[in-house]
PDB file of C-alpha atoms (C1' of nucleotides) in Angstrom:
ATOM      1  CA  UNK A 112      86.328  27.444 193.925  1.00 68.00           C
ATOM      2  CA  UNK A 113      83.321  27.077 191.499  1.00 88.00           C
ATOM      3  CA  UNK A 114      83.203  27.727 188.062  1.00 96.00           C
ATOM      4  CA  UNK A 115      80.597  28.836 185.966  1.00 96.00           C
ATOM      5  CA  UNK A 116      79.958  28.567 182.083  1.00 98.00           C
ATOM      6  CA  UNK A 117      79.058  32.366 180.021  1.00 98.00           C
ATOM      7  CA  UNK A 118      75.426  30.629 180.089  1.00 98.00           C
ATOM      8  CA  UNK A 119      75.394  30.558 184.023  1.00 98.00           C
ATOM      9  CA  UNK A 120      77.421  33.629 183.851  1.00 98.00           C
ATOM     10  CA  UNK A 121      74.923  35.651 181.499  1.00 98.00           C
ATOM     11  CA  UNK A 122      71.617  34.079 183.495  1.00 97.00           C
ATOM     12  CA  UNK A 123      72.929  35.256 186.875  1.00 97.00           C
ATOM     13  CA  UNK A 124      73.054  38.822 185.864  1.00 98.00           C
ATOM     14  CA  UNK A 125      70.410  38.498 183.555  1.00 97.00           C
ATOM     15  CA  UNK A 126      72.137  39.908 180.379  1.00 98.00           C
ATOM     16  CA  UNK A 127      72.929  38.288 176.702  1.00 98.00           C
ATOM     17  CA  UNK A 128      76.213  35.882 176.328  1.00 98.00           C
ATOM     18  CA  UNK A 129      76.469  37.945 173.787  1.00 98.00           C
ATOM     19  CA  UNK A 130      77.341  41.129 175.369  1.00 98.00           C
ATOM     20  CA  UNK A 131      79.628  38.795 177.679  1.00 98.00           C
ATOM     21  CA  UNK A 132      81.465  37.927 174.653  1.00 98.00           C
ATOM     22  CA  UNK A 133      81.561  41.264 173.427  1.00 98.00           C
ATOM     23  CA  UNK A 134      82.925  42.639 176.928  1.00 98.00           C
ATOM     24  CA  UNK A 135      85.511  40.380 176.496  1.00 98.00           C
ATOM     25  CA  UNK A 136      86.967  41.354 173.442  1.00 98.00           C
ATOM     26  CA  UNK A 137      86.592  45.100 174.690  1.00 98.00           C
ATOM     27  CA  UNK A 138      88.769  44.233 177.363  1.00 98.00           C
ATOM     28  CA  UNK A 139      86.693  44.403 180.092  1.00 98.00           C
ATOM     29  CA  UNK A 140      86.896  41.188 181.098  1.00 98.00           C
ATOM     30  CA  UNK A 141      90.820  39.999 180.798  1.00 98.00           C
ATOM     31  CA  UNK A 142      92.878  36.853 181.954  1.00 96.00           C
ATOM     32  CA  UNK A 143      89.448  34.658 180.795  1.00 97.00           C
ATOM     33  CA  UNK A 144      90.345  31.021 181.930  1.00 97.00           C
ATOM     34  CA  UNK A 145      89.220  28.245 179.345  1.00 97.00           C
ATOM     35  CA  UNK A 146      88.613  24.508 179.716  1.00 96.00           C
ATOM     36  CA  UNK A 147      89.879  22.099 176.884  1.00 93.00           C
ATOM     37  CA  UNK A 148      87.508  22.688 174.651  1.00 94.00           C
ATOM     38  CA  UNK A 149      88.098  26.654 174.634  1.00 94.00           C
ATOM     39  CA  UNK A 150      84.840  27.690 176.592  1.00 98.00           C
ATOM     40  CA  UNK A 151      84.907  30.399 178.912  1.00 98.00           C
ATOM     41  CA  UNK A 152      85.483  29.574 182.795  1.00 98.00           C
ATOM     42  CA  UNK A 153      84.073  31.910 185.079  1.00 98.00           C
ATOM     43  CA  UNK A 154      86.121  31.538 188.180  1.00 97.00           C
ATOM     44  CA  UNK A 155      84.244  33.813 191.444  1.00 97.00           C
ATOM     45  CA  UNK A 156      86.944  36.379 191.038  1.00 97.00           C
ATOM     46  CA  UNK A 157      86.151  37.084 187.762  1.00 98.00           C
ATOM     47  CA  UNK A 158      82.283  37.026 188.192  1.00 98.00           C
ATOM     48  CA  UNK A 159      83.252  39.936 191.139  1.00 98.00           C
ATOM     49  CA  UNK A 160      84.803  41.681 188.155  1.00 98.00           C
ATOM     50  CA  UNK A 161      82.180  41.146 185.928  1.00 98.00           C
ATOM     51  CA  UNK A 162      79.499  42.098 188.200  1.00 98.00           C
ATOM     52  CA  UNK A 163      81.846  45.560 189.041  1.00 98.00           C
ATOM     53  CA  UNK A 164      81.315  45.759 184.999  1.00 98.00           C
ATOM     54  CA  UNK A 165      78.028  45.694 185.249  1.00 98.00           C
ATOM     55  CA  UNK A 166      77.821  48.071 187.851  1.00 98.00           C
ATOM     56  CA  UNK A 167      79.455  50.807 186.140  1.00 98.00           C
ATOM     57  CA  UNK A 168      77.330  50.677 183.251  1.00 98.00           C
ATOM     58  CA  UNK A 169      74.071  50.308 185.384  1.00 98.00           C
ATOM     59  CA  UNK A 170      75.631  53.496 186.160  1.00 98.00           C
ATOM     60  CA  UNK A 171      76.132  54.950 182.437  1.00 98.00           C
ATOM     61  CA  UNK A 172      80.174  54.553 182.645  1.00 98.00           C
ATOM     62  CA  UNK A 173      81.079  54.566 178.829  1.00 98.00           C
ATOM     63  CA  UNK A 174      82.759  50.935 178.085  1.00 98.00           C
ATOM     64  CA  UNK A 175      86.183  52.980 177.568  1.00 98.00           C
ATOM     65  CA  UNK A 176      86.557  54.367 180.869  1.00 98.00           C
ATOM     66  CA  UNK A 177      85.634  50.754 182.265  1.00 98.00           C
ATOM     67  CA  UNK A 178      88.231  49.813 180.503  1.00 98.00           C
ATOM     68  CA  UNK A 179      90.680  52.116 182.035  1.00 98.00           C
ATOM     69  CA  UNK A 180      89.225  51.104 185.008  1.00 98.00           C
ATOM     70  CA  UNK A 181      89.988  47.389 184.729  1.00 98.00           C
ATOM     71  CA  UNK A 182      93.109  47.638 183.218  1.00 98.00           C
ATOM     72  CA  UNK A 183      93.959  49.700 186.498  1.00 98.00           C
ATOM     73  CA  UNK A 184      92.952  46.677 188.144  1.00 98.00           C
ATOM     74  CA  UNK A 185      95.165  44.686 186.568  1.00 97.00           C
ATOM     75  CA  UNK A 186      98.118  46.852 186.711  1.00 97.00           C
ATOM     76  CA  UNK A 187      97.924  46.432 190.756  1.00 96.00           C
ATOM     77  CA  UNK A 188      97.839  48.106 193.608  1.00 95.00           C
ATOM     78  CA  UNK A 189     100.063  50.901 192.068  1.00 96.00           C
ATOM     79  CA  UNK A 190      97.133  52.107 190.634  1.00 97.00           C
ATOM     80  CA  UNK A 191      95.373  52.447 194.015  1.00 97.00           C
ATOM     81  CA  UNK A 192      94.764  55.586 194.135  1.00 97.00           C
ATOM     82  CA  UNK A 193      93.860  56.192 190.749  1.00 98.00           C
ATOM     83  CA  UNK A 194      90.992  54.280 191.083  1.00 98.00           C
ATOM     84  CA  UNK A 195      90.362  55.727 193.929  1.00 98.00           C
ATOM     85  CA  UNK A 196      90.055  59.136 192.090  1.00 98.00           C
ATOM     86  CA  UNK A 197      87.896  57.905 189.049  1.00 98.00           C
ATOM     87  CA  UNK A 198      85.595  56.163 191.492  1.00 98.00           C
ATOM     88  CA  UNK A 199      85.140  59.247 193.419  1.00 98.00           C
ATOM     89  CA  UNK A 200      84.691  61.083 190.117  1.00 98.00           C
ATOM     90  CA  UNK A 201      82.325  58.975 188.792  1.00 98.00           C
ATOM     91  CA  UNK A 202      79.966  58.832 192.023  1.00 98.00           C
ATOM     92  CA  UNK A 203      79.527  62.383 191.821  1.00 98.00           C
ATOM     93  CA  UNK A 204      78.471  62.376 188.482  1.00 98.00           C
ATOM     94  CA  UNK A 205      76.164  59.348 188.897  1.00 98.00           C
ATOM     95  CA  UNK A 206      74.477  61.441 192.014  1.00 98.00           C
ATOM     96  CA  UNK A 207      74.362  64.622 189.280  1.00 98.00           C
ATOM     97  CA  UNK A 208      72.597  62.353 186.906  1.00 98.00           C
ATOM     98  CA  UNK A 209      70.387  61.372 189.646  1.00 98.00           C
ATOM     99  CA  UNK A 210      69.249  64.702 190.545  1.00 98.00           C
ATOM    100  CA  UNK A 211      68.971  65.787 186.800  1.00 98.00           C
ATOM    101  CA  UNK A 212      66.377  63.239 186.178  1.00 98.00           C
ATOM    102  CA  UNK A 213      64.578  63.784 190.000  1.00 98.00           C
ATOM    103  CA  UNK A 214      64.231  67.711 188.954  1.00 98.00           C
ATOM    104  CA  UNK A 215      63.143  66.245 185.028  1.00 98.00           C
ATOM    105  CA  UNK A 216      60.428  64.039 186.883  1.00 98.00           C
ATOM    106  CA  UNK A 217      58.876  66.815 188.858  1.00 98.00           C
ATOM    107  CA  UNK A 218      58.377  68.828 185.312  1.00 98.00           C
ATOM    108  CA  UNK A 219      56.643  65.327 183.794  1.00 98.00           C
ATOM    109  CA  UNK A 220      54.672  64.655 187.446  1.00 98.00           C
ATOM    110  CA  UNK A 221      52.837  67.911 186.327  1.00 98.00           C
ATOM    111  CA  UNK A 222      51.778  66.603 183.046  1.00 98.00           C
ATOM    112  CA  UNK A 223      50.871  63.816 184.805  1.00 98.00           C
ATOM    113  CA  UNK A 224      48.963  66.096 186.788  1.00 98.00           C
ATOM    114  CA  UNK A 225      47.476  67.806 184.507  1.00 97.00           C
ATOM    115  CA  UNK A 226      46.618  65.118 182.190  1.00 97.00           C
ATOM    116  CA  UNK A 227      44.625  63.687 185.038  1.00 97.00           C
ATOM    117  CA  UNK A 228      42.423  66.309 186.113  1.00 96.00           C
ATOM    118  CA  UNK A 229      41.476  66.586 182.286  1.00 94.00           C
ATOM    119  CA  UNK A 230      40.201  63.031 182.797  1.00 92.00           C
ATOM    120  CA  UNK A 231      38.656  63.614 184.910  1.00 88.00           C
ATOM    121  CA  UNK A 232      37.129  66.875 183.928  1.00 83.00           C
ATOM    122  CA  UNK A 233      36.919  65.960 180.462  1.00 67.00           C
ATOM    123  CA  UNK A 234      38.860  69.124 179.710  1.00 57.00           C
ATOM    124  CA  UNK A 235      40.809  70.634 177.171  1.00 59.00           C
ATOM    125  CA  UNK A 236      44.496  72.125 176.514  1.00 56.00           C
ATOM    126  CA  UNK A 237      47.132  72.247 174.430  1.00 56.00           C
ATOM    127  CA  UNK A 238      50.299  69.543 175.428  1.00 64.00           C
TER     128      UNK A 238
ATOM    129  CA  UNK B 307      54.540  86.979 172.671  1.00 67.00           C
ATOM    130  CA  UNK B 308      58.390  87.177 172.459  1.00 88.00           C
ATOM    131  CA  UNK B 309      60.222  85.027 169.854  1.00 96.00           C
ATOM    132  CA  UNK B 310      63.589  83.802 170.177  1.00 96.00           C
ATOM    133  CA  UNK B 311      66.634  82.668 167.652  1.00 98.00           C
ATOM    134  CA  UNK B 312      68.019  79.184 167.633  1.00 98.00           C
ATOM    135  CA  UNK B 313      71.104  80.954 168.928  1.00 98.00           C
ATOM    136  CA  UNK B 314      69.156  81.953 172.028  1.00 98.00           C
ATOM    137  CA  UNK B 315      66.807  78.805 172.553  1.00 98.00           C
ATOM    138  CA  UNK B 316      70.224  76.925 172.321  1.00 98.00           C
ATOM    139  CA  UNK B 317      71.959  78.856 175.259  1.00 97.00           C
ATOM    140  CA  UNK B 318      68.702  79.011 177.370  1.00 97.00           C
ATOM    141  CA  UNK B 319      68.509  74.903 177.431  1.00 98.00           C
ATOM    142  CA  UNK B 320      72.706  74.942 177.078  1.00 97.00           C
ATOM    143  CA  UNK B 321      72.370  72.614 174.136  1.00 98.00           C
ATOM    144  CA  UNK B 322      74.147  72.790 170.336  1.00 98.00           C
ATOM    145  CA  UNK B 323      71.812  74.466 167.800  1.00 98.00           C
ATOM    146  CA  UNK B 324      72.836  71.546 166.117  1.00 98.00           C
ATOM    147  CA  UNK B 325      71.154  69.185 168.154  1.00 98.00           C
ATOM    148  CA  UNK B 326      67.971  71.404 167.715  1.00 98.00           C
ATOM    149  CA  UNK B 327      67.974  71.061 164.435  1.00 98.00           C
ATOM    150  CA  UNK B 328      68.296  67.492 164.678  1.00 98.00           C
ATOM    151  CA  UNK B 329      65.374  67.167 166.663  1.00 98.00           C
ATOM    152  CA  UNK B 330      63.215  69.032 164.477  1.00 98.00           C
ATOM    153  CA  UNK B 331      64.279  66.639 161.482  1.00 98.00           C
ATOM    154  CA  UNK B 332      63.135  63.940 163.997  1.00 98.00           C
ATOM    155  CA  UNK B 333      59.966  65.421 164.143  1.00 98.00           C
ATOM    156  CA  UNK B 334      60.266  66.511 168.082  1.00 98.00           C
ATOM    157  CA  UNK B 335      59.789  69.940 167.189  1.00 98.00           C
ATOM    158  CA  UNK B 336      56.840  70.050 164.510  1.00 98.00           C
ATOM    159  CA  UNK B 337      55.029  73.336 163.351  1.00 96.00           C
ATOM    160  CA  UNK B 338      58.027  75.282 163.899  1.00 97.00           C
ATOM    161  CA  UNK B 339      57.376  78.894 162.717  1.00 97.00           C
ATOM    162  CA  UNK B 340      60.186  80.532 160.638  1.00 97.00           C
ATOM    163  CA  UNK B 341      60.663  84.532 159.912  1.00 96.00           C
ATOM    164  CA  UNK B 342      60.997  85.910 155.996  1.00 93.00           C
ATOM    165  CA  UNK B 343      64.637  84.486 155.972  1.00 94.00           C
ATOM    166  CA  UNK B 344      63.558  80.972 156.922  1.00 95.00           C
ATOM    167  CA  UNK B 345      65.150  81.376 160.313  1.00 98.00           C
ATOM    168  CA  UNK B 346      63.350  79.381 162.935  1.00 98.00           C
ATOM    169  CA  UNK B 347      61.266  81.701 165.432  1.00 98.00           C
ATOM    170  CA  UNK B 348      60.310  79.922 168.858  1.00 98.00           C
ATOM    171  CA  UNK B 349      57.311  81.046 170.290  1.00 97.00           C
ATOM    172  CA  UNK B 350      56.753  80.544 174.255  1.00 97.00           C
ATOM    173  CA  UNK B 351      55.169  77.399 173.622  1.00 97.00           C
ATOM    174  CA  UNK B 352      57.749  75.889 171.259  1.00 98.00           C
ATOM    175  CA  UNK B 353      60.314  76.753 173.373  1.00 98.00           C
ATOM    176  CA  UNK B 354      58.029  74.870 176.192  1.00 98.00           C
ATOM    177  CA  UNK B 355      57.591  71.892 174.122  1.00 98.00           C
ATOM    178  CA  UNK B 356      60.975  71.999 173.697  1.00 98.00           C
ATOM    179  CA  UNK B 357      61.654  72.107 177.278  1.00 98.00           C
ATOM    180  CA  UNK B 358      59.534  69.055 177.818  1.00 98.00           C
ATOM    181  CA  UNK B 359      61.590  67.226 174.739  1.00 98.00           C
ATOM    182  CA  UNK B 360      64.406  68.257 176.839  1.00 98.00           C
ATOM    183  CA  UNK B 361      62.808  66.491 180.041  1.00 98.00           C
ATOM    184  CA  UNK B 362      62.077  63.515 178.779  1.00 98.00           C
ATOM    185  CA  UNK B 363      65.811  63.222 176.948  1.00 98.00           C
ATOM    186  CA  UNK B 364      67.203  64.056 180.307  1.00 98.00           C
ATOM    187  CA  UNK B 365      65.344  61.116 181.538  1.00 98.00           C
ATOM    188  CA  UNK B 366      66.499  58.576 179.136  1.00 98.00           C
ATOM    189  CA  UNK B 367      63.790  58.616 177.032  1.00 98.00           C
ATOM    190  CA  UNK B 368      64.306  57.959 173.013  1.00 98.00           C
ATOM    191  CA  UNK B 369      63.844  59.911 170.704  1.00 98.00           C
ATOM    192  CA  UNK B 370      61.422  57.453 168.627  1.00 98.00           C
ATOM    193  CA  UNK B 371      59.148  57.402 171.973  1.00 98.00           C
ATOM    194  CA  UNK B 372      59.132  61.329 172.277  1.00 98.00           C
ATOM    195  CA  UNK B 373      58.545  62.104 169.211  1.00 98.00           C
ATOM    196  CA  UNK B 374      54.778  59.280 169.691  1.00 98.00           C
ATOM    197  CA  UNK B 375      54.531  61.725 172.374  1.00 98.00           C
ATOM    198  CA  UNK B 376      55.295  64.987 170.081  1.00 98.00           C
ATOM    199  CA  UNK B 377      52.609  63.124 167.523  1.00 98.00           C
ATOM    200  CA  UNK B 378      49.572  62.896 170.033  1.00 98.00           C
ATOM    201  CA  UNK B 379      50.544  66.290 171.473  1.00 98.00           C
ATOM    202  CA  UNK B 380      49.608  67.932 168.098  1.00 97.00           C
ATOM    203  CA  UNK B 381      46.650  65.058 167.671  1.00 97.00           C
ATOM    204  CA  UNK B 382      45.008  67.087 170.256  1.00 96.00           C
ATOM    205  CA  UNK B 383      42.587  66.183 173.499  1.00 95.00           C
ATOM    206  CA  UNK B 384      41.754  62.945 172.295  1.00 96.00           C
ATOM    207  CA  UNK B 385      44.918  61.307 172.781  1.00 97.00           C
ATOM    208  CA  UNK B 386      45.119  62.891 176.643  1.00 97.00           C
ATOM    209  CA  UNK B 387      44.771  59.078 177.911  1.00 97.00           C
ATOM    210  CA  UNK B 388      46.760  57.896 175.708  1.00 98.00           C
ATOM    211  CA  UNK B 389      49.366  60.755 176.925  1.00 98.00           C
ATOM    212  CA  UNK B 390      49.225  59.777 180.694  1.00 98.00           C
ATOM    213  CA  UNK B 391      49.451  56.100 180.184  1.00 98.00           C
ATOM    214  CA  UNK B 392      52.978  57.158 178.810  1.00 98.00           C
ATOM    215  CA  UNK B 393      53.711  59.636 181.152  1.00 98.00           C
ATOM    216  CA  UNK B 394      53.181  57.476 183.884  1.00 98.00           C
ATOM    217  CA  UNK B 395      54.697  54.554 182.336  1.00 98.00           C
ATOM    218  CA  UNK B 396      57.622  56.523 182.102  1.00 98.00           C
ATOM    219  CA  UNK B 397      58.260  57.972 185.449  1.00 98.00           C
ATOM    220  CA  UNK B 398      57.631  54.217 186.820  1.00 98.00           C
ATOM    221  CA  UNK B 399      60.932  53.244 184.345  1.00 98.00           C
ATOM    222  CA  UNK B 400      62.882  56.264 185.515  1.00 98.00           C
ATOM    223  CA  UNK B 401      62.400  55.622 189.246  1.00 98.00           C
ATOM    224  CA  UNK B 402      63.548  52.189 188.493  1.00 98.00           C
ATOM    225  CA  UNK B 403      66.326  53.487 186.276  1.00 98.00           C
ATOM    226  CA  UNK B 404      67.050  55.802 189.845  1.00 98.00           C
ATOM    227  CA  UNK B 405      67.009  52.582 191.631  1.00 98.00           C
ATOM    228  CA  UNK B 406      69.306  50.629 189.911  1.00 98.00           C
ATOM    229  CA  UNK B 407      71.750  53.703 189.881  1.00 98.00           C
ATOM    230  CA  UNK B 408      71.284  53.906 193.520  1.00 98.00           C
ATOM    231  CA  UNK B 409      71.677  50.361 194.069  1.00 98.00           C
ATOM    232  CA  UNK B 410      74.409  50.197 191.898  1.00 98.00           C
ATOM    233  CA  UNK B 411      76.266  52.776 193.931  1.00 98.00           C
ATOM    234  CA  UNK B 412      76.335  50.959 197.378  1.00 98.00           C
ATOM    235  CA  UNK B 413      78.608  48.457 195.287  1.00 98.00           C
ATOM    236  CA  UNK B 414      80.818  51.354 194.094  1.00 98.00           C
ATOM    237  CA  UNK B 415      81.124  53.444 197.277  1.00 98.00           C
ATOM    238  CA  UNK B 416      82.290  49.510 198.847  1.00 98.00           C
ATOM    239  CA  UNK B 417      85.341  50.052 196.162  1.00 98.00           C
ATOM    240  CA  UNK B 418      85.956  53.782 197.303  1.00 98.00           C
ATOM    241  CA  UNK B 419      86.077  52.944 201.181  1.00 98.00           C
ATOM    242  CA  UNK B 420      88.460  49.795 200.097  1.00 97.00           C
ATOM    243  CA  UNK B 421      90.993  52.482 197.986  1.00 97.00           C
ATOM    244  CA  UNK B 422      90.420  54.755 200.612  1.00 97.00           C
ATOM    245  CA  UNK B 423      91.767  52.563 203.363  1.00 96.00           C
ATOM    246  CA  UNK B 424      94.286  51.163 201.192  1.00 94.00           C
ATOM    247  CA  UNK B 425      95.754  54.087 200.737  1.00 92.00           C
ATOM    248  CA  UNK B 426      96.386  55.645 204.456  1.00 88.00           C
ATOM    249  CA  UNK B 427      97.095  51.845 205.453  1.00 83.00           C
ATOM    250  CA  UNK B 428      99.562  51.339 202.311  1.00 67.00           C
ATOM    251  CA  UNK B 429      97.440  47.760 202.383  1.00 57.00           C
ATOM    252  CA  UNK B 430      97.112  45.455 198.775  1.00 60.00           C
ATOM    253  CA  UNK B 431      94.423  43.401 197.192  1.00 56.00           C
ATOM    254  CA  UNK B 432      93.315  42.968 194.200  1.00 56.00           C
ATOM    255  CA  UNK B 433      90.307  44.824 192.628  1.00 64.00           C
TER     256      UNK B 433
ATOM    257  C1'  DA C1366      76.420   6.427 165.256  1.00 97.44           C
ATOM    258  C1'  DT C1367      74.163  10.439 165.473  1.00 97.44           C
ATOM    259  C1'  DA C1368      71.857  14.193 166.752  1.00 97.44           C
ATOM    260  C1'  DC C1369      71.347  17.735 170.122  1.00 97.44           C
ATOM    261  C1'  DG C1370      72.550  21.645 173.073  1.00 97.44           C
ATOM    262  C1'  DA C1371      76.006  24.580 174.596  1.00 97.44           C
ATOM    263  C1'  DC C1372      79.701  26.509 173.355  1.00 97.44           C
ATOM    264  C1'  DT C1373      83.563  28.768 170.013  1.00 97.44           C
ATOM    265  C1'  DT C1374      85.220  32.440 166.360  1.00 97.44           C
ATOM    266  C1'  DA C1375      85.542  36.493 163.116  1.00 97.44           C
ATOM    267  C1'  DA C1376      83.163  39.449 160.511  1.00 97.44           C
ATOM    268  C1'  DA C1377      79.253  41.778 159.100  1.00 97.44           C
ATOM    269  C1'  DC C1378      75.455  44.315 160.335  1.00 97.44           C
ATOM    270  C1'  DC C1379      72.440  47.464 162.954  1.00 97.44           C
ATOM    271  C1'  DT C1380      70.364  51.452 165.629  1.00 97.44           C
ATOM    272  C1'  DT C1381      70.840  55.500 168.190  1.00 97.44           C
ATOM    273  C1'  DG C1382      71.995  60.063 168.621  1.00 97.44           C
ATOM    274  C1'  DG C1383      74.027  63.146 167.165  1.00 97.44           C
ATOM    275  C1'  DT C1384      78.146  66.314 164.681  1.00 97.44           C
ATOM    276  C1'  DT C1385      80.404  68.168 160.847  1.00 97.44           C
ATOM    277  C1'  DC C1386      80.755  69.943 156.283  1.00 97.44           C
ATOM    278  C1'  DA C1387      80.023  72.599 152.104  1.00 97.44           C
ATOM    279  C1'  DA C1388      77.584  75.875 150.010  1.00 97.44           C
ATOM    280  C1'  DG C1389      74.404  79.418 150.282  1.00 97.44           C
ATOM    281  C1'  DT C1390      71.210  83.483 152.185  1.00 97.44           C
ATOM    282  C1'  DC C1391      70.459  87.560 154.625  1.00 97.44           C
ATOM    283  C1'  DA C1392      70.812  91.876 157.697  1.00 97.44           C
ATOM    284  C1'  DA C1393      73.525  95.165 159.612  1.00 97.44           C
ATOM    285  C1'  DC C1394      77.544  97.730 160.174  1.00 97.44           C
ATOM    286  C1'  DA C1395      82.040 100.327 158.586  1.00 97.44           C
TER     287       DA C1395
ATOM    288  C1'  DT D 473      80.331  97.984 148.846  1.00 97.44           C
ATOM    289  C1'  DG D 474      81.954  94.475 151.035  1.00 97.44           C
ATOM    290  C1'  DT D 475      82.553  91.844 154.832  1.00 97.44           C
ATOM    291  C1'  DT D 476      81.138  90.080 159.160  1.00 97.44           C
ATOM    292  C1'  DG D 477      77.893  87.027 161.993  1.00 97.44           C
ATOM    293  C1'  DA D 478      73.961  84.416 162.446  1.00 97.44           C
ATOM    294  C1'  DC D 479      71.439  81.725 160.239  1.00 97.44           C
ATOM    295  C1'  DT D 480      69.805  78.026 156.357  1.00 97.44           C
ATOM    296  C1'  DT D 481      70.078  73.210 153.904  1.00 97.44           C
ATOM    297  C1'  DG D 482      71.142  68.249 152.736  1.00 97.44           C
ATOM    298  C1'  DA D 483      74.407  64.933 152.968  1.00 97.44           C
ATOM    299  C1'  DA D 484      78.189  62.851 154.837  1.00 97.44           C
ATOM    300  C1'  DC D 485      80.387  61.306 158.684  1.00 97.44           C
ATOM    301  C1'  DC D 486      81.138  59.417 163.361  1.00 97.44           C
ATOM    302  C1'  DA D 487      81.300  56.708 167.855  1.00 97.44           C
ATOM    303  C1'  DA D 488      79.031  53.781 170.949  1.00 97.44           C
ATOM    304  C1'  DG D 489      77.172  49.590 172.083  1.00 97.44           C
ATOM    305  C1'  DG D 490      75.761  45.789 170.879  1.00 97.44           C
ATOM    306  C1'  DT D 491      73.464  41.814 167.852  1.00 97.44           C
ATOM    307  C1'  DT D 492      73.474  38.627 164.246  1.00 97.44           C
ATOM    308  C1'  DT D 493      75.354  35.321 161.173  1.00 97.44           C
ATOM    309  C1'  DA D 494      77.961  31.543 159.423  1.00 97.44           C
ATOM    310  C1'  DA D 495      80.733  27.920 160.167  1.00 97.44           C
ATOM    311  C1'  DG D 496      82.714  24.952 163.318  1.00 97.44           C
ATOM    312  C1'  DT D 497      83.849  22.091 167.902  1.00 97.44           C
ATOM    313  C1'  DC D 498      82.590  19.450 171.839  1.00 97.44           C
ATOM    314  C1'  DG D 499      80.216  16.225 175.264  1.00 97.44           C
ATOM    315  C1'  DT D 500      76.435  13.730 176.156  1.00 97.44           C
ATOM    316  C1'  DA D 501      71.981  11.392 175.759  1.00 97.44           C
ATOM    317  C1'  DT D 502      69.348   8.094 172.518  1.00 97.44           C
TER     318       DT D 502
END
DNA sequence: ATACGACTTAAACCTTGGTTCAAGTCAACA
DNA sequence: TGTTGACTTGAACCAAGGTTTAAGTCGTAT
């Protein structure tokens, strides 16, 4: 098993050791292991978890509900199928959000249109 | 040309009047026209513009950029470059934003076929 | 020995994106 | 006439999600 320091941590998934930090205290990231001097140990499991983190907020999950999540986690497998439930729940609304901003896109591809052929044109128009 | 209440543009786009307001304190909605008793009155193409506010919001979008884009709308034709070089910009950032959600989503549905076999095998593991 | 870089903490601070509140105006209806 | 209902305003309030700051602790390279 490898280790890794919140620097290694934070430049693997490309975010601040800041937010780590911050994720941490939030609870999102609990059981932390800590060498002598008190820094943070990033053992693989809890990279997995971190990178599950990360996930769900790629994915617009609120920090509170990952929360619930991971404390789920840690509660064990009693809480199976509870996760199960808010990870189904949350996949359909990611896919929702998805096709919200696919149908918002093809309203702004027509201003793209639009603000194209009046480049080319050298038209005018209002918007 | 039919005008319509705050009331009705509200329930049309299914957002608070509230948030309306907002907006036009922000500066999204500019020019508004208002009827003897100061009520706002939106003409078709308010009630467009504020469909393309809405657009853009639904696509992540800040306000502090929309409204640049609210400016140059009302600056006229000459900023119609200026305009597409967003626009484009834009739906570049939101296809990546759709990527990363997508992406992000293989990881998840990994954790929904885990629960889901967990739970008709009555298996454990952690995460 | 000391100075540097990477780390630690708690607390303060910040922006974003609204929502809520209090007090008031107005038109229409009973 | 008075009382609803839909609207108006500015200001206060709020939660979320971090970021920044100040002060301190290590381990190592010079």
């Amino acid at each position: 098993m490898k280790y890794c320091s919140i620097g290694e941590a934070a430049s693997k998934l490309n975010i601040p050791e800041s937010t780590i930090r911050y994720y941490e205290k939030k609870g999102l990231l609990p059981l932390m292991e800590r060498d002598g001097a008190g820094r943070r140990l990033f053992s693989e499991d809890q990279m997995a978890l971190l990178e599950t983190v990360m996930r769900l907020k790629n994915t617009l999950m609120p920090i509170s509900k990952i929360k619930q999540y991971v404390d789920w986690v840690i509660e064990g497998s009693s809480t199976n199928d509870r996760r199960l439930d808010m990870m189904t729940k949350h996949k359909q609304a990611v896919l929702a959000q998805i096709a919200l901003m696919t149908e918002s896109l093809i309203g702004i591809d027509v201003k793209i249109a639009r603000y194209t052929k009046r480049k080319h044109e050298e038209k005018e128009g209002l918007e």
